[in-house]
Amino acid sequence: YDLRTFGLSDVLDCTSSLRHLGSDAQSMEGAGRSVVRFLYDELIDKETDGRALSLVRLYKTARYEELPPELRAYADDLSPGQSLAGKPCLTLLATAGDEPEWNDRRRSRDHRTIPLVSVSGLERLPMVAQLVHQLGFEPAEILEPDRTIFRRTPGRTCGVFYVPDALGSPHVPVQADFVERRGIRSVLGFGGLLPSGYMFAVVMFSTVDVPPETADTFASLSFSVQLALLPFSGRRLWDSDPAPEVDLAWDLTVSQAESAALNHLLDARQDVILKQAVRLQKAAWTAEERADALARSQRELARSEATKTAILDSALDCVITMDARGRIVDF
């Protein structure tokens, strides 16, 4: 898919591919790896026939207790003297990119997990704060996850994050060593909430300019990624987690969330199809209007020639036409 011109037909095809990426995974981490690898490989720049993305990352907020021991130790080092029990941490679930270390979440130096302990602390993280804002959530909803949000706010569980000009943007950190050196032009992301009330977000760093109309189309992809991750929500987050025990009540909650996400995706796809039909219809109207205008012009020209012929045929005198310099151009 050409990221510069990612259109309606691309949305229909890409959403179908994304929603099935979790079918062979054993954990949410595994499904996340499939999602970021798919986007990294399949979104291209047709002008160069190369990849359009330098880096793709999938984040998820997770309760401190859900983190593996090494990530809990990492979070503790970032928040010395603070108790993180029960706190959400924005955690790197999967990554794919140009550098070898960008393909292993464990090799990330600064973004393996970020404790979110307060509204003021979240707002001191410009990219995270903007991500939360553009996805349509209040900081309190991220800091205190609410399982009832699917029932209370249907259709509001997915959104788009967009920074059209990455260079110099306060919402994109590491300007010199990353944005400038890697030629990052735009940042595009999408995400939403899972039944647990915890957030997920895919963030893509593009080396091509992403136009606003392209960014808008990625809202539909949020529902597809949500469907890919849902089977593991509340069950097996990490590859290292043990096989989950059966929890029929939670299974029902996840099934309801899957149904809601599928309905939202179908609504989004229907909207895309309708927009595509309208665009095609407008294009057809434009072609028809051009044909009508050409036909009118030809009829007017024929009438003009007929009038001229009639005048010349009935004239008793010689008819001579000259230009402004006195040169004879018709006789």
XYZ file of C-alpha atoms in Angstrom:
331
model
C 0.000 0.000 0.000
C 1.362 3.411 -0.985
C 1.295 5.524 2.197
C 1.221 8.751 0.195
C -2.085 7.798 -1.438
C -3.561 5.291 1.005
C -7.162 5.315 -0.192
C -10.544 3.734 0.334
C -9.820 0.487 -1.496
C -6.591 0.138 0.522
C -8.581 0.524 3.743
C -10.921 -2.312 2.805
C -8.074 -4.663 1.944
C -5.779 -3.722 4.819
C -8.447 -4.006 7.535
C -9.231 -7.530 6.384
C -5.575 -8.537 6.655
C -4.955 -6.914 10.025
C -7.905 -8.372 11.895
C -6.711 -11.951 11.257
C -3.095 -11.411 12.341
C -3.713 -12.740 15.837
C -5.112 -16.084 14.683
C -1.763 -17.924 14.876
C -0.357 -16.038 17.869
C -0.014 -17.460 21.383
C -0.020 -14.134 23.230
C -0.861 -10.483 22.757
C 2.857 -9.854 22.364
C 2.910 -12.328 19.456
C -0.142 -10.752 17.808
C 1.465 -7.343 18.250
C 4.640 -8.504 16.502
C 2.552 -9.625 13.519
C 0.774 -6.248 13.385
C 3.919 -4.084 13.436
C 5.752 -6.341 10.961
C 2.806 -6.250 8.552
C 2.622 -2.446 8.612
C 6.411 -2.046 8.369
C 6.592 -4.376 5.350
C 3.397 -3.452 3.508
C 3.268 0.367 3.721
C 5.578 1.610 0.983
C 6.625 4.699 -0.933
C 5.896 3.944 -4.584
C 8.135 6.795 -5.718
C 11.156 4.845 -4.452
C 9.553 1.388 -4.288
C 10.915 1.113 -0.739
C 9.459 1.143 2.739
C 7.613 4.288 3.807
C 8.137 3.629 7.528
C 11.394 3.724 9.444
C 9.913 2.457 12.693
C 6.584 0.965 13.845
C 5.755 0.387 17.497
C 2.801 -1.048 19.370
C 2.280 0.150 22.918
C -0.174 -0.978 25.559
C -0.857 0.302 29.020
C -0.529 -2.565 31.469
C -0.925 -2.807 35.214
C 2.431 -2.821 36.996
C 1.743 -6.305 38.341
C 1.233 -7.628 34.783
C 4.780 -6.728 33.747
C 7.556 -9.336 33.638
C 10.151 -8.968 36.426
C 12.680 -7.170 34.196
C 10.095 -4.565 33.183
C 8.973 -4.025 36.773
C 12.629 -3.421 37.706
C 12.946 -1.002 34.772
C 9.797 0.877 35.901
C 11.072 1.016 39.493
C 14.324 2.602 38.294
C 12.310 5.317 36.524
C 10.236 6.055 39.640
C 12.585 5.740 42.614
C 10.863 5.880 45.976
C 7.361 5.594 44.475
C 4.995 2.688 44.869
C 3.780 1.582 41.448
C 1.380 -1.062 42.714
C -1.801 -0.947 40.649
C -0.453 1.809 38.399
C -0.687 1.640 34.595
C 2.559 1.596 32.642
C 2.765 2.483 28.953
C 4.677 -0.548 27.735
C 6.300 -1.400 24.425
C 4.589 -4.610 23.320
C 6.115 -5.007 19.839
C 8.428 -3.131 17.472
C 9.725 -3.326 13.878
C 12.164 -0.975 12.188
C 15.273 -0.269 10.154
C 17.812 -1.006 12.879
C 18.358 -4.491 14.360
C 17.652 -3.244 17.884
C 14.356 -1.785 16.691
C 13.036 -5.297 16.144
C 13.280 -6.461 19.748
C 11.312 -4.713 22.486
C 13.885 -5.814 25.068
C 16.593 -3.768 23.324
C 14.739 -0.458 23.566
C 16.777 1.962 25.663
C 14.149 4.493 26.730
C 10.672 3.214 25.943
C 10.399 -0.312 27.304
C 7.843 0.835 29.862
C 6.835 4.237 31.240
C 4.964 4.425 34.584
C 1.913 6.701 34.452
C 1.372 7.758 38.039
C -0.399 11.128 37.731
C -1.999 13.563 35.302
C 0.866 16.017 35.723
C 3.384 13.247 35.085
C 1.568 12.186 31.923
C 1.443 15.757 30.658
C 5.225 16.018 31.061
C 5.488 13.372 28.343
C 4.564 15.468 25.270
C 4.134 12.622 22.797
C 2.149 10.455 25.216
C -0.062 13.369 26.250
C -0.775 14.252 22.618
C -1.412 10.593 21.788
C -3.986 10.295 24.572
C -5.610 13.593 23.555
C -5.864 12.813 19.850
C -7.205 9.318 20.475
C -10.057 11.044 22.290
C -9.416 10.125 25.908
C -9.051 12.072 29.107
C -5.851 11.466 31.114
C -7.947 10.175 34.024
C -9.387 7.443 31.788
C -5.873 6.195 31.053
C -4.648 6.490 34.642
C -7.727 4.752 36.056
C -8.830 2.174 33.458
C -12.557 1.479 33.421
C -13.942 -1.804 32.088
C -17.387 -0.291 31.465
C -16.239 2.138 28.791
C -17.320 -0.238 26.001
C -20.887 -0.143 27.277
C -20.938 3.535 28.219
C -19.306 4.982 25.111
C -19.917 2.695 22.117
C -17.919 3.662 19.043
C -15.524 5.847 21.004
C -12.931 3.205 21.698
C -10.658 3.870 18.700
C -9.045 6.956 17.153
C -6.114 8.440 15.191
C -2.897 10.192 16.268
C -1.314 12.453 13.618
C 1.703 14.761 13.493
C 1.968 16.006 9.867
C 5.375 17.675 10.320
C 7.627 15.706 12.641
C 10.632 18.008 12.253
C 10.533 20.579 15.025
C 7.323 19.213 16.547
C 7.173 19.327 20.355
C 5.142 16.108 20.215
C 7.989 14.074 18.691
C 11.011 13.713 20.995
C 14.619 12.936 20.028
C 14.696 15.412 17.161
C 18.407 15.460 16.279
C 19.324 11.800 16.711
C 16.111 10.372 15.303
C 13.854 12.755 13.379
C 16.617 14.629 11.563
C 19.041 11.752 11.150
C 16.383 9.326 9.925
C 14.503 11.825 7.780
C 11.202 11.349 9.625
C 8.568 13.498 7.917
C 5.291 12.541 9.602
C 4.087 10.480 12.542
C 0.847 8.549 12.265
C -0.783 6.385 14.878
C -4.051 4.776 15.801
C -5.404 2.891 18.769
C -8.075 2.597 21.393
C -9.144 0.638 24.434
C -9.437 -3.034 25.266
C -12.196 -4.545 27.465
C -9.948 -4.174 30.512
C -10.035 -0.414 29.959
C -6.310 -0.352 29.129
C -5.130 1.477 26.003
C -3.282 0.174 22.980
C -1.663 2.333 20.297
C 0.275 1.720 17.088
C 2.725 4.543 16.288
C 4.365 4.751 12.842
C 7.292 7.022 11.958
C 7.145 7.808 8.242
C 9.868 9.001 5.886
C 7.218 10.380 3.503
C 4.762 13.208 4.076
C 1.417 11.788 5.147
C -1.488 13.996 3.990
C -4.472 14.605 6.315
C -6.878 12.652 4.119
C -4.624 9.597 4.435
C -4.386 9.989 8.214
C -8.178 10.032 8.525
C -8.514 6.648 6.824
C -6.490 4.917 9.554
C -9.338 5.136 12.074
C -10.802 1.996 10.521
C -7.532 0.138 11.050
C -7.865 0.690 14.805
C -10.827 -1.678 14.974
C -8.941 -4.349 13.006
C -5.939 -4.235 15.346
C -8.313 -4.265 18.285
C -9.827 -7.501 16.945
C -6.350 -9.013 16.505
C -5.484 -8.254 20.152
C -8.822 -9.041 21.798
C -8.406 -12.839 22.069
C -5.517 -12.254 24.503
C -7.057 -9.455 26.557
C -7.006 -10.418 30.206
C -5.422 -13.758 29.332
C -1.873 -14.010 28.013
C -0.130 -10.691 27.530
C 3.486 -11.869 27.151
C 5.070 -14.852 25.444
C 6.505 -15.859 28.822
C 3.108 -15.884 30.575
C 1.701 -19.304 31.512
C -1.362 -20.654 29.724
C -4.439 -18.872 31.139
C -7.078 -20.552 33.264
C -10.630 -20.687 31.957
C -12.702 -17.722 33.105
C -16.171 -17.946 31.582
C -17.261 -14.537 32.866
C -14.232 -12.839 31.324
C -14.619 -14.892 28.131
C -18.125 -13.459 27.822
C -16.791 -9.935 28.339
C -14.162 -10.431 25.625
C -16.743 -11.947 23.273
C -18.984 -8.930 23.773
C -16.023 -6.643 23.104
C -15.168 -8.600 19.945
C -18.761 -8.284 18.794
C -18.730 -4.542 19.475
C -15.395 -4.075 17.699
C -16.612 -6.111 14.725
C -19.781 -4.038 14.530
C -17.738 -0.828 14.636
C -15.439 -2.212 11.941
C -18.393 -3.173 9.757
C -19.865 0.294 10.237
C -16.508 1.832 9.325
C -16.178 -0.411 6.267
C -19.715 0.472 5.195
C -18.850 4.148 5.562
C -15.705 3.621 3.481
C -17.683 1.787 0.787
C -20.289 4.549 0.687
C -17.586 7.217 0.419
C -15.939 5.262 -2.370
C -19.260 4.951 -4.205
C -19.897 8.682 -3.849
C -16.404 9.480 -5.123
C -16.823 7.182 -8.099
C -20.236 8.663 -8.793
C -18.802 12.167 -8.657
C -16.045 11.106 -11.029
C -18.669 9.666 -13.374
C -20.682 12.870 -13.169
C -17.585 14.881 -13.966
C -16.894 12.739 -17.042
C -20.515 13.054 -18.134
C -20.426 16.812 -17.625
C -17.247 17.035 -19.691
C -18.900 15.023 -22.457
C -21.965 17.287 -22.354
C -19.813 20.421 -22.507
C -17.863 19.044 -25.463
C -21.091 18.154 -27.269
C -22.494 21.647 -26.644
C -19.292 23.222 -27.920
C -19.401 21.101 -31.070
C -23.041 22.009 -31.686
C -22.297 25.719 -31.217
C -19.341 25.470 -33.605
C -21.493 23.690 -36.180
C -24.183 26.384 -35.892
C -21.550 29.105 -36.229
C -20.078 27.470 -39.350
C -23.560 26.986 -40.815
C -24.381 30.641 -40.202
C -21.134 31.773 -41.811
C -21.709 29.508 -44.813
C -25.250 30.799 -45.230
C -24.084 34.415 -45.144
C -21.346 33.799 -47.680
C -23.582 31.813 -50.008
C -26.250 34.536 -50.069
C -23.944 37.566 -50.220
C -24.046 39.640 -53.449
C -20.702 41.257 -52.704
C -17.205 39.892 -52.145
C -16.414 39.227 -48.458
C -12.805 39.842 -47.400
C -11.462 39.391 -43.838
C -8.282 41.143 -42.695
C -6.361 41.110 -39.431
C -5.291 44.191 -37.431
C -2.228 44.675 -39.642
C -4.278 44.687 -42.809
C -3.289 41.206 -43.958
C -5.994 39.258 -45.759
C -6.805 36.088 -43.803
C -10.011 35.024 -45.530
C -11.477 35.739 -49.001
